[in-house]
PDB file of C-alpha atoms in Angstrom:
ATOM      1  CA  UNK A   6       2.860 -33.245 -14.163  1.00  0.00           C
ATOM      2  CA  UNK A   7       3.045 -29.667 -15.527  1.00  0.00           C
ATOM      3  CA  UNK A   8       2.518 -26.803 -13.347  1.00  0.00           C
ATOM      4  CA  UNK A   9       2.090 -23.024 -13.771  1.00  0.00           C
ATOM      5  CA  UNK A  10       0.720 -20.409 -11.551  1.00  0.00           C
ATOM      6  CA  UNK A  11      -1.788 -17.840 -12.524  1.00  0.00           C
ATOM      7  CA  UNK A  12      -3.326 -14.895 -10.721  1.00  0.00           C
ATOM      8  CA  UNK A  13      -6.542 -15.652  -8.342  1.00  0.00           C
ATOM      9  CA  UNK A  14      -9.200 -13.527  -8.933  1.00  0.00           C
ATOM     10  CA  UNK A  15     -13.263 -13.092  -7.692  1.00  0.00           C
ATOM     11  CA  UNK A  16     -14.617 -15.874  -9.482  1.00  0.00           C
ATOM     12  CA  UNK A  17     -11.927 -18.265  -8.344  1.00  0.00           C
ATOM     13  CA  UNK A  18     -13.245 -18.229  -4.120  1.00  0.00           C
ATOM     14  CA  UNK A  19     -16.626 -20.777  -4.375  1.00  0.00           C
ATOM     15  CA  UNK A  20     -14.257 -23.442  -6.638  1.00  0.00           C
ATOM     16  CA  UNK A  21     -11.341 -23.300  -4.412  1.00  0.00           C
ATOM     17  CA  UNK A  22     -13.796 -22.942  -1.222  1.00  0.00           C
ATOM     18  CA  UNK A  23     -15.173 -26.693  -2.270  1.00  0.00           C
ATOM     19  CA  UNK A  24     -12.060 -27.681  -2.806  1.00  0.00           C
ATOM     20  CA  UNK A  25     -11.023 -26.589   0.582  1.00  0.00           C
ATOM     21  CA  UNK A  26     -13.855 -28.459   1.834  1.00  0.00           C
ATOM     22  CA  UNK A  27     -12.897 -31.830   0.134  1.00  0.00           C
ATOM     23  CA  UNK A  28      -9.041 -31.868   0.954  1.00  0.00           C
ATOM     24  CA  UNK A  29      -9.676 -30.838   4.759  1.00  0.00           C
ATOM     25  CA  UNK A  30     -12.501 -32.831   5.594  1.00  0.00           C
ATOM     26  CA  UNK A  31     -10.234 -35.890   6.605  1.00  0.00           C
ATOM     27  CA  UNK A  32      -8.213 -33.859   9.307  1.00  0.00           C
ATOM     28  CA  UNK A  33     -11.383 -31.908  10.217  1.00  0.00           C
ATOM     29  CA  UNK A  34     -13.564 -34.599  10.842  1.00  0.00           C
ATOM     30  CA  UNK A  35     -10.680 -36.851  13.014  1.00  0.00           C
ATOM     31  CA  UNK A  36     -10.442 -34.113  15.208  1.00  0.00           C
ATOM     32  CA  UNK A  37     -14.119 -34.004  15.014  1.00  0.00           C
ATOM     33  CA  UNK A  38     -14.414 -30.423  13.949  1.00  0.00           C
ATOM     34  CA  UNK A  39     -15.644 -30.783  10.442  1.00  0.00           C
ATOM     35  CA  UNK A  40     -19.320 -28.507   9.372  1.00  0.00           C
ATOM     36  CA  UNK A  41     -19.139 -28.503   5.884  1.00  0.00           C
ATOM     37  CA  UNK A  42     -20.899 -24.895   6.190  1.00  0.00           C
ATOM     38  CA  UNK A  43     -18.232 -23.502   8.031  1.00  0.00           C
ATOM     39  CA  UNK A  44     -15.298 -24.732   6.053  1.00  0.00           C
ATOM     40  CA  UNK A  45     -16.599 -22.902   3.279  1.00  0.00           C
ATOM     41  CA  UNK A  46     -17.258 -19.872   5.313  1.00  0.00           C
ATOM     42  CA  UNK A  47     -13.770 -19.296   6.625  1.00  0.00           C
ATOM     43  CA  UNK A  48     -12.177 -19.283   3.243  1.00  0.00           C
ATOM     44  CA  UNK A  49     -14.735 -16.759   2.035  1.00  0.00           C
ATOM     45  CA  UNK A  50     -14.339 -14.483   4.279  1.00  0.00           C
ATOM     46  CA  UNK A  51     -10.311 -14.541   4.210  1.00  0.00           C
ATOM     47  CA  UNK A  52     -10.170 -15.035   0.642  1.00  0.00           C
ATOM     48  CA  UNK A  53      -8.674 -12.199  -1.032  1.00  0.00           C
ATOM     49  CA  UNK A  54      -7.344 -12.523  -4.930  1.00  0.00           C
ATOM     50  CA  UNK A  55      -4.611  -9.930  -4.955  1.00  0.00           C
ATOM     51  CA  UNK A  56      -2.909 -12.370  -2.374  1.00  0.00           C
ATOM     52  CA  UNK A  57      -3.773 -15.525  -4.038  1.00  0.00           C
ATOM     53  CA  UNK A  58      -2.531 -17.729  -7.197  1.00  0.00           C
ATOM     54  CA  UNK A  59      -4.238 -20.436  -8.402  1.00  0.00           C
ATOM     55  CA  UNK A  60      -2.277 -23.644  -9.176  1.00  0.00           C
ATOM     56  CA  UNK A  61      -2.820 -25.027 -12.869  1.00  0.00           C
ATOM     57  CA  UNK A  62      -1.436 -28.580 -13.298  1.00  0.00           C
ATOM     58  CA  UNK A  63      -1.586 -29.680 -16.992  1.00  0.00           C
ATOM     59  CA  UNK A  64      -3.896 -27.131 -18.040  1.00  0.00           C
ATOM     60  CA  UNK A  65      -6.585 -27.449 -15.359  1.00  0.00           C
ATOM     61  CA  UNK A  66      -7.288 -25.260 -12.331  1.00  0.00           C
ATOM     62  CA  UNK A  67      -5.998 -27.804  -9.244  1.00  0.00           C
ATOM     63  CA  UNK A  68      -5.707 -25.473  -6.481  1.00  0.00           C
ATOM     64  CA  UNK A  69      -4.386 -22.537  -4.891  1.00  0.00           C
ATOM     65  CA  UNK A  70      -1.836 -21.151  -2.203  1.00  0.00           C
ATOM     66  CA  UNK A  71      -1.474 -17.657  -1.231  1.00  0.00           C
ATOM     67  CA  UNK A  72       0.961 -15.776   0.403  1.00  0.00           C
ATOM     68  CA  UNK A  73       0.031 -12.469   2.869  1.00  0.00           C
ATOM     69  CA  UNK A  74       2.168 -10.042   4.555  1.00  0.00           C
ATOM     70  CA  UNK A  75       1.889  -9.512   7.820  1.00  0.00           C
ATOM     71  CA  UNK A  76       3.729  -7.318  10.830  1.00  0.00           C
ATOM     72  CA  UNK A  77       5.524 -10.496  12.221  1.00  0.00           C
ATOM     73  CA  UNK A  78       6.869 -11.906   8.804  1.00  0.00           C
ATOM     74  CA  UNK A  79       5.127 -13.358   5.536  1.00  0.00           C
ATOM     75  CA  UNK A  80       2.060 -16.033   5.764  1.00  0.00           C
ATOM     76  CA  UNK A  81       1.726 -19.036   3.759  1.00  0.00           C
ATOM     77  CA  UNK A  82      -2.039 -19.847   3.796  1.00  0.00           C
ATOM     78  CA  UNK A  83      -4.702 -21.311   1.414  1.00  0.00           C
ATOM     79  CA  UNK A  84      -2.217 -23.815  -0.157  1.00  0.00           C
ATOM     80  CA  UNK A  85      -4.718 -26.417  -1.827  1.00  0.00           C
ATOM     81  CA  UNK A  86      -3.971 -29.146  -3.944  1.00  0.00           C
ATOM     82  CA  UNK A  87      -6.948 -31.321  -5.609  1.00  0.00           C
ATOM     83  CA  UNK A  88      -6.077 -34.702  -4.958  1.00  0.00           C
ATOM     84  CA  UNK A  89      -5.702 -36.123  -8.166  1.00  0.00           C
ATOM     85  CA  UNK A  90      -1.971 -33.603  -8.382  1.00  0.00           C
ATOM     86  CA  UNK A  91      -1.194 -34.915  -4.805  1.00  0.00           C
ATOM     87  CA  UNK A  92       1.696 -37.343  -4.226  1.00  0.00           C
ATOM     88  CA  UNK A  93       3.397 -36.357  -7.927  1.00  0.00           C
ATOM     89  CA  UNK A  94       5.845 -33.610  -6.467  1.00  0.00           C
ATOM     90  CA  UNK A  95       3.652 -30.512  -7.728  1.00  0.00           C
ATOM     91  CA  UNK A  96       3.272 -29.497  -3.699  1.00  0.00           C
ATOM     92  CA  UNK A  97       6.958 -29.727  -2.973  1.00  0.00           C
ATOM     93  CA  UNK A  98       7.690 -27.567  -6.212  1.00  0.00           C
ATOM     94  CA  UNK A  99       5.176 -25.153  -5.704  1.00  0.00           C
ATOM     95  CA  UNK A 100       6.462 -24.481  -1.911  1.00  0.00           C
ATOM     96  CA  UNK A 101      10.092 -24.238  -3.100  1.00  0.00           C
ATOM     97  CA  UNK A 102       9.761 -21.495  -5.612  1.00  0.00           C
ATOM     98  CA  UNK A 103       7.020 -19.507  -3.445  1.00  0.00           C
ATOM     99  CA  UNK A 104      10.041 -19.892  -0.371  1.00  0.00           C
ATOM    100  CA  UNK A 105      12.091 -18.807  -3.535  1.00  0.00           C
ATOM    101  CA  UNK A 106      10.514 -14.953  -3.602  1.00  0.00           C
ATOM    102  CA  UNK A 107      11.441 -12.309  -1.810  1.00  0.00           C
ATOM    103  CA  UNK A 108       9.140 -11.813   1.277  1.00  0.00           C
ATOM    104  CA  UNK A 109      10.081 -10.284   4.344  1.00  0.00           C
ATOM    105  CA  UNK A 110      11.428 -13.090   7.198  1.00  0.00           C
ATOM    106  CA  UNK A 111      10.057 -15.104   8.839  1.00  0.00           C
ATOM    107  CA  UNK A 112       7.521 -17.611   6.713  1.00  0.00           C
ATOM    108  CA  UNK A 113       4.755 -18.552   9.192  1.00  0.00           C
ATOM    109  CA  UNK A 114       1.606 -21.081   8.482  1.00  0.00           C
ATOM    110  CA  UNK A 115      -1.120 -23.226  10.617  1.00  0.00           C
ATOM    111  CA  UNK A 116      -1.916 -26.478   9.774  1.00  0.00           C
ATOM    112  CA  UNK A 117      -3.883 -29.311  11.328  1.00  0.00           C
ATOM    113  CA  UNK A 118      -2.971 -31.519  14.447  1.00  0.00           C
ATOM    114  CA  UNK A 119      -1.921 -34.752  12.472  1.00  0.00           C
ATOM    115  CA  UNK A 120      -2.191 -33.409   8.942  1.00  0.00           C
ATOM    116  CA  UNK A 121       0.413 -34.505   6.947  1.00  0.00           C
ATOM    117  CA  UNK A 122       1.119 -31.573   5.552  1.00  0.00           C
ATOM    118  CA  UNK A 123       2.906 -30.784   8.449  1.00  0.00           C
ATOM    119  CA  UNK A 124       5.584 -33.515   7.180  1.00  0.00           C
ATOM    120  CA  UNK A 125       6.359 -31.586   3.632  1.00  0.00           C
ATOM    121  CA  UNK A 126       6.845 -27.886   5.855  1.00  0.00           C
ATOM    122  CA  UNK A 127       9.372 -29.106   8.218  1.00  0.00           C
ATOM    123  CA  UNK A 128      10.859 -30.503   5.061  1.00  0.00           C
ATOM    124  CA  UNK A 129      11.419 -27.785   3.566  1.00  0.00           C
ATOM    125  CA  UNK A 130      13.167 -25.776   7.093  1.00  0.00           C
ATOM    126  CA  UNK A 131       9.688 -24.913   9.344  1.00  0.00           C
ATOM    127  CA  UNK A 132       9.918 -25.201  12.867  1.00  0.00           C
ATOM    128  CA  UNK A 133       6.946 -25.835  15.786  1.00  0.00           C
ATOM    129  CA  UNK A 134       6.570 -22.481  17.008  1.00  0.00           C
ATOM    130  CA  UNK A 135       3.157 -23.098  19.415  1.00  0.00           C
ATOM    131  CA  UNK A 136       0.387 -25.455  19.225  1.00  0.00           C
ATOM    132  CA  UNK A 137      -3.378 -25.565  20.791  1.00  0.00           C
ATOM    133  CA  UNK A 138      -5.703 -28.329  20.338  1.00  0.00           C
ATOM    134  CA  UNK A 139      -7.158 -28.159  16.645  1.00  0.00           C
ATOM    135  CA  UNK A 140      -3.768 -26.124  15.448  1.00  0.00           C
ATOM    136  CA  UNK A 141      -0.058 -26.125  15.078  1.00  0.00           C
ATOM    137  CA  UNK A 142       1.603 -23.247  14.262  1.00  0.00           C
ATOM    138  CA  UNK A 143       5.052 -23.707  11.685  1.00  0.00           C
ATOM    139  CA  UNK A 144       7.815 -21.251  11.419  1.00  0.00           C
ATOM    140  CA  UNK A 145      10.962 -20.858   9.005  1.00  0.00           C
ATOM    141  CA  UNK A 146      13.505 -18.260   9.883  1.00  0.00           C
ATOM    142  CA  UNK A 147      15.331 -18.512   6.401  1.00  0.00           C
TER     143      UNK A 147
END
């Protein structure tokens, strides 16, 4: 599979928002959190396209990850993938070359209790740096 990245931008939020929706619902709704309203919500109202690219694979629009600066290091958030790119590589690429750019230390990200997504992050050098019940929070110091 081909990728490229291109800029996010205003009319991107509802289509990644669903898409949100469809690759979270699995880990949302084991740890019996899942409101299909709501999922859409909180990307909305973080969504900002200066911070975001969307991830083309073979031409189409498959999903997005952004990347947002912060006072205690550089965020990795939004990173989508529709499932028909999943389990090809395209997610391991994509977080290699966005580790690749110069952001200021350390790369910090959230992800699901039992998603695993967490696997592919502590691949690629993230650390457990605290954890509640719905969250665990990933750090890499290089």
């Amino acid at each position: 599979m081909r990728w490229t990245l291109r800029p996010s931008t205003p009319a991107d939020a509802t289509w990644i928002a669903e898409l949100r929706t469809v690759v979270m619902r699995p880990d949302l709704e084991r740890l019996g959190r899942y409101d299909e309203h709501r999922v859409r919500q909180r990307f909305l109202d973080a969504f900002d396209p200066a911070l975001t690219r969307v991830i083309v694979v073979d031409g189409t629009d498959a999903g997005s990850i952004a990347v947002r600066p912060a006072s205690d290091g550089t965020w990795l958030e939004h990173f989508y993938l529709a499932e028909r790119a999943q389990g090809h590589g395209v997610g391991t690429e994509i977080l290699r070359a966005t580790l690749a750019e110069l952001h200021p230390a350390p790369w910090r990200l959230n992800v699901l209790q039992g998603s695993p997504a967490r696997r592919l992050y502590e691949r690629h050098g993230f650390t457990l740096d605290s954890e509640d019940e719905v969250d665990v929070f990933l750090v890499r110091h290089t």
